[in-house]
Short mmCIF file of C-alpha atoms in Angstrom, two decimals:
data_model
loop_
_atom_site.label_atom_id
_atom_site.label_comp_id
_atom_site.label_asym_id
_atom_site.label_seq_id
_atom_site.Cartn_x
_atom_site.Cartn_y
_atom_site.Cartn_z
CA UNK A 1 -41.90 2.77 -3.67
CA UNK A 2 -42.95 1.85 -6.80
CA UNK A 3 -41.16 1.44 -9.91
CA UNK A 4 -41.74 3.93 -12.41
CA UNK A 5 -43.08 2.00 -15.59
CA UNK A 6 -40.04 3.51 -17.73
CA UNK A 7 -37.44 2.11 -15.55
CA UNK A 8 -35.74 -0.65 -17.25
CA UNK A 9 -33.57 -2.83 -15.50
CA UNK A 10 -32.31 -4.18 -18.76
CA UNK A 11 -31.20 -0.76 -19.56
CA UNK A 12 -27.27 0.15 -19.24
CA UNK A 13 -28.39 3.60 -18.51
CA UNK A 14 -30.43 2.61 -15.80
CA UNK A 15 -27.84 0.79 -13.84
CA UNK A 16 -25.65 3.75 -14.62
CA UNK A 17 -27.78 5.60 -13.23
CA UNK A 18 -28.45 3.83 -10.31
CA UNK A 19 -24.50 3.80 -9.58
CA UNK A 20 -24.28 7.37 -9.98
CA UNK A 21 -26.94 7.82 -7.09
CA UNK A 22 -25.29 5.26 -4.88
CA UNK A 23 -21.99 7.12 -5.34
CA UNK A 24 -23.90 10.71 -4.65
CA UNK A 25 -24.05 9.28 -1.16
CA UNK A 26 -20.29 9.26 -0.34
CA UNK A 27 -18.36 11.63 -3.25
CA UNK A 28 -18.46 14.80 -1.20
CA UNK A 29 -18.52 13.77 2.16
CA UNK A 30 -16.18 10.22 2.35
CA UNK A 31 -13.27 12.10 1.64
CA UNK A 32 -11.10 13.15 4.94
CA UNK A 33 -8.45 15.56 3.90
CA UNK A 34 -6.12 14.55 6.42
CA UNK A 35 -5.85 11.18 4.64
CA UNK A 36 -8.34 8.12 3.55
CA UNK A 37 -12.13 7.78 3.67
CA UNK A 38 -14.38 8.19 6.62
CA UNK A 39 -15.88 4.82 6.90
CA UNK A 40 -19.15 5.05 9.32
CA UNK A 41 -22.34 6.52 7.85
CA UNK A 42 -25.58 6.92 9.33
CA UNK A 43 -28.82 6.64 6.64
CA UNK A 44 -28.69 10.09 6.57
CA UNK A 45 -25.14 10.37 5.46
CA UNK A 46 -23.78 11.71 9.01
CA UNK A 47 -20.33 10.44 9.78
CA UNK A 48 -20.91 9.00 13.13
CA UNK A 49 -17.22 7.98 13.92
CA UNK A 50 -14.51 10.02 12.18
CA UNK A 51 -11.38 8.24 13.91
CA UNK A 52 -11.92 4.84 13.08
CA UNK A 53 -10.39 2.61 9.89
CA UNK A 54 -10.89 -0.93 9.01
CA UNK A 55 -8.81 -2.49 6.01
CA UNK A 56 -12.01 -4.00 4.65
CA UNK A 57 -13.48 -0.39 4.32
CA UNK A 58 -10.06 1.28 2.94
CA UNK A 59 -9.54 -1.44 0.42
CA UNK A 60 -13.28 -1.39 -0.87
CA UNK A 61 -13.05 2.26 -1.27
CA UNK A 62 -10.14 1.85 -3.29
CA UNK A 63 -12.22 -0.61 -5.56
CA UNK A 64 -15.44 2.06 -5.51
CA UNK A 65 -13.44 4.94 -6.60
CA UNK A 66 -11.28 2.90 -9.14
CA UNK A 67 -14.08 1.65 -10.83
CA UNK A 68 -16.23 4.49 -10.95
CA UNK A 69 -13.18 6.28 -12.51
CA UNK A 70 -13.17 3.63 -15.41
CA UNK A 71 -17.16 4.30 -16.02
CA UNK A 72 -17.77 7.74 -15.47
CA UNK A 73 -16.00 10.77 -16.52
CA UNK A 74 -15.88 12.99 -13.17
CA UNK A 75 -12.52 13.50 -12.25
CA UNK A 76 -13.33 13.12 -8.50
CA UNK A 77 -13.22 9.54 -9.06
CA UNK A 78 -9.59 9.19 -10.30
CA UNK A 79 -8.26 11.68 -7.40
CA UNK A 80 -10.62 9.72 -4.64
CA UNK A 81 -9.07 6.50 -5.92
CA UNK A 82 -5.28 7.67 -5.34
CA UNK A 83 -6.22 9.20 -2.19
CA UNK A 84 -7.77 5.98 -1.26
CA UNK A 85 -4.45 3.91 -2.47
CA UNK A 86 -2.22 6.24 -0.91
CA UNK A 87 -3.98 5.94 2.58
CA UNK A 88 -3.66 2.14 2.46
CA UNK A 89 -0.07 2.27 1.59
CA UNK A 90 0.81 4.79 4.35
CA UNK A 91 -1.61 4.19 7.05
CA UNK A 92 -2.29 0.42 6.93
CA UNK A 93 0.97 -1.11 5.57
CA UNK A 94 3.54 -2.43 7.68
CA UNK A 95 7.04 -2.41 5.93
CA UNK A 96 8.56 -4.22 8.89
CA UNK A 97 5.87 -7.19 8.77
CA UNK A 98 4.82 -7.19 4.94
CA UNK A 99 1.25 -7.01 6.52
CA UNK A 100 -1.75 -4.71 6.72
CA UNK A 101 -3.26 -3.49 9.84
CA UNK A 102 -6.91 -4.60 10.20
CA UNK A 103 -7.95 -1.76 12.41
CA UNK A 104 -6.33 1.69 13.20
CA UNK A 105 -7.07 5.04 14.81
CA UNK A 106 -6.38 7.74 12.29
CA UNK A 107 -5.86 11.16 14.35
CA UNK A 108 -3.86 14.34 13.35
CA UNK A 109 -2.63 12.76 10.26
CA UNK A 110 -1.21 9.78 12.22
CA UNK A 111 -2.37 6.02 12.30
CA UNK A 112 -2.21 4.20 15.61
CA UNK A 113 -2.96 0.61 14.93
CA UNK A 114 -5.28 -0.80 17.39
CA UNK A 115 -5.39 -4.53 15.51
CA UNK A 116 -2.50 -5.97 13.94
CA UNK A 117 -3.95 -9.13 13.54
CA UNK A 118 -3.49 -10.54 9.82
CA UNK A 119 -6.46 -11.87 8.11
CA UNK A 120 -6.37 -13.85 4.54
CA UNK A 121 -9.90 -12.01 3.87
CA UNK A 122 -8.11 -8.67 4.57
CA UNK A 123 -5.08 -9.29 2.07
CA UNK A 124 -7.39 -10.49 -0.35
CA UNK A 125 -9.10 -7.14 -0.34
CA UNK A 126 -5.84 -5.46 -0.50
CA UNK A 127 -4.77 -7.34 -3.86
CA UNK A 128 -8.13 -6.74 -5.16
CA UNK A 129 -7.56 -3.06 -4.62
CA UNK A 130 -4.67 -2.91 -6.02
CA UNK A 131 -5.78 -4.87 -9.35
CA UNK A 132 -8.33 -2.01 -9.52
CA UNK A 133 -6.07 0.96 -9.33
CA UNK A 134 -3.77 -0.74 -11.71
CA UNK A 135 -6.91 -1.11 -13.89
CA UNK A 136 -7.93 2.55 -13.60
CA UNK A 137 -4.45 3.63 -14.52
CA UNK A 138 -2.72 4.11 -11.14
CA UNK A 139 0.44 2.23 -12.16
CA UNK A 140 2.37 2.99 -8.81
CA UNK A 141 -0.24 0.08 -7.17
CA UNK A 142 1.14 -2.56 -9.80
CA UNK A 143 4.36 -3.51 -7.99
CA UNK A 144 2.17 -3.34 -4.55
CA UNK A 145 -0.21 -5.82 -6.14
CA UNK A 146 2.68 -8.43 -6.88
CA UNK A 147 4.14 -7.72 -3.46
CA UNK A 148 0.94 -8.71 -1.18
CA UNK A 149 0.21 -11.71 -3.68
CA UNK A 150 3.71 -12.85 -2.70
CA UNK A 151 3.10 -12.05 1.39
CA UNK A 152 -0.40 -14.00 0.77
CA UNK A 153 1.67 -17.30 -0.82
CA UNK A 154 4.17 -17.25 1.62
CA UNK A 155 2.25 -16.45 4.97
CA UNK A 156 -1.18 -18.08 4.00
CA UNK A 157 -0.90 -20.53 0.99
CA UNK A 158 -1.23 -24.45 2.21
CA UNK A 159 -0.27 -26.32 -0.86
CA UNK A 160 -1.05 -29.24 0.20
CA UNK A 161 -4.76 -28.43 0.74
CA UNK A 162 -4.73 -25.85 -2.26
CA UNK A 163 -6.27 -23.54 0.23
CA UNK A 164 -5.45 -20.31 1.94
CA UNK A 165 -5.22 -20.47 5.78
CA UNK A 166 -7.34 -17.67 7.60
CA UNK A 167 -5.56 -15.82 10.61
CA UNK A 168 -2.24 -14.84 11.69
CA UNK A 169 -1.08 -12.91 14.65
CA UNK A 170 0.82 -10.42 14.74
CA UNK A 171 4.43 -12.49 14.22
CA UNK A 172 2.46 -14.46 11.78
CA UNK A 173 1.73 -17.56 13.86
CA UNK A 174 -0.94 -19.21 12.08
CA UNK A 175 -4.34 -19.88 14.34
CA UNK A 176 -6.08 -23.18 14.08
CA UNK A 177 -9.27 -21.81 12.17
CA UNK A 178 -9.97 -22.22 8.68
CA UNK A 179 -12.84 -20.53 6.83
CA UNK A 180 -14.10 -20.81 3.15
CA UNK A 181 -14.85 -17.07 2.87
CA UNK A 182 -11.19 -15.91 2.61
CA UNK A 183 -10.46 -18.34 -0.37
CA UNK A 184 -14.12 -17.01 -2.11
CA UNK A 185 -12.37 -13.43 -1.78
CA UNK A 186 -8.86 -14.65 -3.20
CA UNK A 187 -10.51 -16.08 -6.38
CA UNK A 188 -12.58 -12.66 -6.63
CA UNK A 189 -8.97 -10.98 -5.94
CA UNK A 190 -6.80 -13.28 -8.42
CA UNK A 191 -9.45 -12.90 -11.24
CA UNK A 192 -9.20 -9.35 -11.08
CA UNK A 193 -5.19 -9.49 -10.84
CA UNK A 194 -5.39 -11.58 -13.90
CA UNK A 195 -7.60 -8.82 -15.58
CA UNK A 196 -5.17 -6.21 -14.48
CA UNK A 197 -1.82 -8.01 -15.48
CA UNK A 198 -3.00 -10.63 -18.10
CA UNK A 199 -0.31 -12.73 -15.68
CA UNK A 200 -1.52 -16.20 -15.93
CA UNK A 201 -0.46 -17.31 -12.53
CA UNK A 202 -3.27 -15.01 -10.93
CA UNK A 203 -6.13 -16.97 -12.95
CA UNK A 204 -3.98 -20.21 -12.26
CA UNK A 205 -4.58 -19.73 -8.39
CA UNK A 206 -8.31 -18.60 -8.84
CA UNK A 207 -8.87 -21.94 -10.56
CA UNK A 208 -7.28 -23.87 -8.12
CA UNK A 209 -8.89 -22.44 -5.27
CA UNK A 210 -12.24 -22.47 -6.68
CA UNK A 211 -11.89 -25.99 -7.64
CA UNK A 212 -10.60 -27.18 -4.15
CA UNK A 213 -13.63 -25.51 -2.31
CA UNK A 214 -16.46 -26.42 -4.77
CA UNK A 215 -15.34 -30.09 -6.00
CA UNK A 216 -13.42 -30.21 -2.07
CA UNK A 217 -14.82 -28.66 0.87
CA UNK A 218 -18.45 -28.71 -0.38
CA UNK A 219 -18.41 -32.61 -0.82
CA UNK A 220 -17.74 -33.01 2.73
CA UNK A 221 -21.63 -32.87 3.84
CA UNK A 222 -23.93 -35.86 3.84
CA UNK A 223 -27.33 -36.41 2.39
CA UNK A 224 -28.85 -33.11 1.41
CA UNK A 225 -26.31 -31.39 2.90
CA UNK A 226 -23.78 -32.82 -0.26
CA UNK A 227 -22.30 -29.96 -2.54
CA UNK A 228 -23.67 -27.44 0.12
CA UNK A 229 -20.50 -25.13 1.19
CA UNK A 230 -20.12 -24.62 5.05
CA UNK A 231 -18.20 -21.59 6.20
CA UNK A 232 -15.95 -22.92 9.08
CA UNK A 233 -13.21 -25.57 9.18
CA UNK A 234 -10.54 -27.18 11.21
CA UNK A 235 -7.07 -26.61 10.60
CA UNK A 236 -7.25 -30.26 8.70
CA UNK A 237 -9.83 -28.52 6.63
CA UNK A 238 -12.40 -30.90 8.17
CA UNK A 239 -15.90 -28.94 9.03
CA UNK A 240 -16.35 -27.44 12.39
CA UNK A 241 -20.12 -27.30 12.84
CA UNK A 242 -19.61 -25.48 16.45
CA UNK A 243 -17.53 -22.62 15.17
CA UNK A 244 -19.43 -19.44 16.21
CA UNK A 245 -22.72 -21.47 17.01
CA UNK A 246 -24.48 -18.83 18.89
CA UNK A 247 -23.65 -15.98 16.35
CA UNK A 248 -25.41 -16.13 13.63
CA UNK A 249 -25.68 -12.28 12.81
CA UNK A 250 -21.40 -12.03 12.89
CA UNK A 251 -20.90 -9.85 9.85
CA UNK A 252 -17.27 -11.87 9.06
CA UNK A 253 -17.96 -15.48 10.34
CA UNK A 254 -21.25 -15.91 10.81
CA UNK A 255 -22.74 -19.67 11.88
CA UNK A 256 -24.83 -21.42 9.56
CA UNK A 257 -24.88 -22.01 5.54
CA UNK A 258 -24.94 -18.44 3.85
CA UNK A 259 -26.87 -18.34 0.91
CA UNK A 260 -25.29 -14.98 -0.50
CA UNK A 261 -21.85 -16.78 -0.40
CA UNK A 262 -23.73 -19.55 -2.85
CA UNK A 263 -24.78 -16.89 -4.94
CA UNK A 264 -21.27 -14.84 -5.02
CA UNK A 265 -19.65 -18.25 -5.71
CA UNK A 266 -22.08 -19.31 -8.60
CA UNK A 267 -20.74 -15.55 -10.33
CA UNK A 268 -17.10 -16.11 -9.69
CA UNK A 269 -17.68 -19.75 -11.33
CA UNK A 270 -19.49 -18.02 -14.40
CA UNK A 271 -16.64 -15.52 -14.53
CA UNK A 272 -14.09 -18.05 -14.31
CA UNK A 273 -15.41 -19.83 -16.91
CA UNK A 274 -15.28 -16.92 -19.20
CA UNK A 275 -11.63 -16.97 -18.98
CA UNK A 276 -11.04 -20.78 -18.85
CA UNK A 277 -13.99 -22.82 -19.10
CA UNK A 278 -14.11 -26.34 -17.62
CA UNK A 279 -16.73 -28.91 -17.60
CA UNK A 280 -17.86 -28.72 -13.92
CA UNK A 281 -17.87 -24.54 -13.35
CA UNK A 282 -21.50 -24.05 -15.22
CA UNK A 283 -23.04 -26.93 -13.54
CA UNK A 284 -21.51 -26.08 -9.99
CA UNK A 285 -22.83 -22.31 -10.50
CA UNK A 286 -26.42 -23.46 -11.20
CA UNK A 287 -26.47 -25.98 -8.47
CA UNK A 288 -25.36 -23.26 -6.01
CA UNK A 289 -27.69 -20.64 -7.32
CA UNK A 290 -31.03 -22.81 -7.40
CA UNK A 291 -30.02 -24.08 -3.83
CA UNK A 292 -29.92 -20.39 -2.61
CA UNK A 293 -33.15 -19.39 -3.68
CA UNK A 294 -35.00 -22.71 -2.84
CA UNK A 295 -33.76 -22.59 0.68
CA UNK A 296 -33.52 -19.12 1.42
CA UNK A 297 -36.13 -16.94 -0.82
CA UNK A 298 -38.48 -15.62 1.83
CA UNK A 299 -41.99 -15.90 -0.61
CA UNK A 300 -44.44 -13.98 1.97
CA UNK A 301 -42.03 -10.49 2.17
CA UNK A 302 -39.32 -11.40 -0.81
CA UNK A 303 -35.34 -11.17 -0.73
CA UNK A 304 -33.32 -14.04 0.56
CA UNK A 305 -32.33 -14.55 4.49
CA UNK A 306 -28.70 -14.51 5.45
CA UNK A 307 -28.67 -17.96 6.78
CA UNK A 308 -29.95 -21.38 7.28
CA UNK A 309 -28.85 -24.28 9.54
CA UNK A 310 -28.00 -27.67 8.72
CA UNK A 311 -31.57 -28.75 9.45
CA UNK A 312 -33.06 -26.09 7.02
CA UNK A 313 -33.96 -23.70 9.39
CA UNK A 314 -33.50 -20.09 9.08
CA UNK A 315 -31.01 -19.14 11.78
CA UNK A 316 -31.22 -15.24 11.31
CA UNK A 317 -34.39 -13.70 10.71
CA UNK A 318 -32.97 -10.32 9.12
CA UNK A 319 -32.00 -9.63 5.80
CA UNK A 320 -28.64 -7.94 4.55
CA UNK A 321 -28.23 -5.87 1.74
CA UNK A 322 -25.01 -8.05 0.30
CA UNK A 323 -27.22 -11.22 -0.24
CA UNK A 324 -29.57 -9.43 -2.48
CA UNK A 325 -26.62 -7.50 -4.59
CA UNK A 326 -24.49 -11.19 -5.11
CA UNK A 327 -27.69 -12.75 -5.96
CA UNK A 328 -28.72 -9.74 -8.41
CA UNK A 329 -25.67 -10.27 -10.12
CA UNK A 330 -25.26 -13.91 -10.09
CA UNK A 331 -29.00 -13.79 -11.91
CA UNK A 332 -27.37 -11.76 -14.57
CA UNK A 333 -24.16 -13.54 -15.09
CA UNK A 334 -25.63 -16.88 -15.38
CA UNK A 335 -28.83 -15.51 -17.66
CA UNK A 336 -26.52 -14.02 -20.13
CA UNK A 337 -23.63 -17.11 -19.78
CA UNK A 338 -26.89 -19.65 -19.99
CA UNK A 339 -29.54 -17.89 -22.11
CA UNK A 340 -32.10 -19.72 -19.66
CA UNK A 341 -34.71 -17.46 -18.92
CA UNK A 342 -35.50 -18.43 -15.54
CA UNK A 343 -32.79 -16.24 -14.57
CA UNK A 344 -33.76 -13.37 -16.07
CA UNK A 345 -37.25 -13.90 -13.98
CA UNK A 346 -35.24 -13.99 -10.81
CA UNK A 347 -33.07 -11.04 -12.12
CA UNK A 348 -36.40 -8.85 -12.40
CA UNK A 349 -38.21 -10.40 -9.17
CA UNK A 350 -35.24 -9.35 -7.54
CA UNK A 351 -35.04 -6.15 -8.84
CA UNK A 352 -38.37 -5.29 -8.08
CA UNK A 353 -37.97 -6.00 -4.26
CA UNK A 354 -34.53 -4.45 -3.96
CA UNK A 355 -35.81 -1.08 -5.78
CA UNK A 356 -38.56 -1.02 -3.45
CA UNK A 357 -37.27 -2.27 -0.19
CA UNK A 358 -33.59 -1.50 -0.06
CA UNK A 359 -32.62 1.38 -2.28
CA UNK A 360 -32.59 4.81 -0.27
CA UNK A 361 -34.20 6.86 -2.78
CA UNK A 362 -34.05 9.82 -0.67
CA UNK A 363 -30.20 10.25 0.50
CA UNK A 364 -28.65 7.70 -1.71
CA UNK A 365 -26.66 4.14 -1.40
CA UNK A 366 -28.71 1.12 -0.23
CA UNK A 367 -29.86 0.41 3.36
CA UNK A 368 -27.53 -1.90 5.04
CA UNK A 369 -30.03 -4.48 7.36
CA UNK A 370 -33.61 -4.85 7.24
CA UNK A 371 -36.43 -6.98 9.36
CA UNK A 372 -37.54 -9.97 7.81
CA UNK A 373 -40.73 -7.83 6.49
CA UNK A 374 -38.73 -5.34 5.27
CA UNK A 375 -38.83 -2.89 8.08
CA UNK A 376 -35.56 -0.28 9.03
CA UNK A 377 -33.59 -2.29 12.13
CA UNK A 378 -30.77 0.01 12.23
CA UNK A 379 -29.86 3.88 11.37
CA UNK A 380 -26.38 2.44 10.40
CA UNK A 381 -26.25 2.70 6.39
CA UNK A 382 -22.51 1.60 6.39
CA UNK A 383 -20.62 0.48 9.23
CA UNK A 384 -17.11 -1.40 8.94
CA UNK A 385 -17.07 -3.30 5.58
CA UNK A 386 -20.13 -1.72 3.46
CA UNK A 387 -19.21 1.34 1.41
CA UNK A 388 -21.40 -0.06 -1.12
CA UNK A 389 -19.14 -2.55 -2.55
CA UNK A 390 -21.12 -4.83 -3.14
CA UNK A 391 -23.91 -3.02 -4.47
CA UNK A 392 -21.81 -0.92 -7.06
CA UNK A 393 -20.13 -3.92 -7.94
CA UNK A 394 -22.98 -5.63 -8.54
CA UNK A 395 -24.18 -3.03 -10.92
CA UNK A 396 -21.17 -3.33 -13.06
CA UNK A 397 -21.30 -7.11 -12.86
CA UNK A 398 -24.95 -6.78 -14.21
CA UNK A 399 -23.83 -4.39 -17.17
CA UNK A 400 -21.48 -6.45 -18.53
CA UNK A 401 -23.75 -9.63 -18.41
CA UNK A 402 -26.50 -7.44 -20.38
CA UNK A 403 -23.84 -6.47 -22.74
CA UNK A 404 -22.92 -9.80 -23.37
CA UNK A 405 -26.88 -10.29 -23.84
CA UNK A 406 -27.37 -8.24 -26.26
CA UNK A 407 -24.24 -9.45 -28.44
CA UNK A 408 -25.00 -13.18 -28.14
#
């Protein structure tokens, strides 16, 4: 697939058209009339599991439909957003515990919880979902937004560290595991909650967490590792180098440095700086972006690897879609904020690569996983957690960045 000469990735209309092409994969096949959305799709759009529901997909579908409702006139998007919000609240929410089921089976209009583990990562996406629902005009989600934030503060916030713990059992007993990923997505969710409510407590929390991660956790490494952000920690927030060491392909807790999280953090730091400028934010964002491209860009085949080891060796040979998406968005956000043409060079280079290899021009949406040399290695387009949240979200951020670039 070559890029037509007329395709201009600096054009908002080109990006809008691409989002709609992505949404078309889901819009007529994702809705389960009995409740919520189907979560598991093959490359051709076939639903391969009609009963399993995962909290991350349920929340991300709210984001996908709510953002589409704000950007496009198709009335189906708002209807789908309401449908997804109602399922999140009625099927996943447990009024007795205040938590949300991590996984459940949905049959005959009833939910059977199969995993009631409480994950800060999952609740971060509940907060994000309600924030975007409010911004789409679904006002009933506003009190739920504050409710889940209160739960997060009560159950996971550790004030002595200025960070959130990661996991608790069904009785809210914390596990000793700590992770940066949940805190990254709490930063994202708090920024969205601030935009939805203009309530400064959410911006305060986003700033506090970001500072603890970037100026605290990332400073633990020594030598060339100083400033790089490891994923896994002990309960005192010292680095756990051994956690999941044999599992570099884990979709939620992989071993190794994650260049996609470097660029995702870079994007979030710039977005935070737009609301609350601080001297440390932009240099940190630029360092993380540049480090990700230096250490993880595959020069012969294009794209960024999933992870690399502390010695710099690539520890997972295949590539994930979301890493490319977040790096694209980060390049655009940094380019608009700094006026440095190098970011726009990366933006163009990444789009050339992604348009050629990742976009499914036949069926819609993006492929999920490719080999190092960009061959298909799975027929699963969207298992648990994908639903093209990263894909569409990156495009919306690119549109905002390009609008800011035109106004500069």
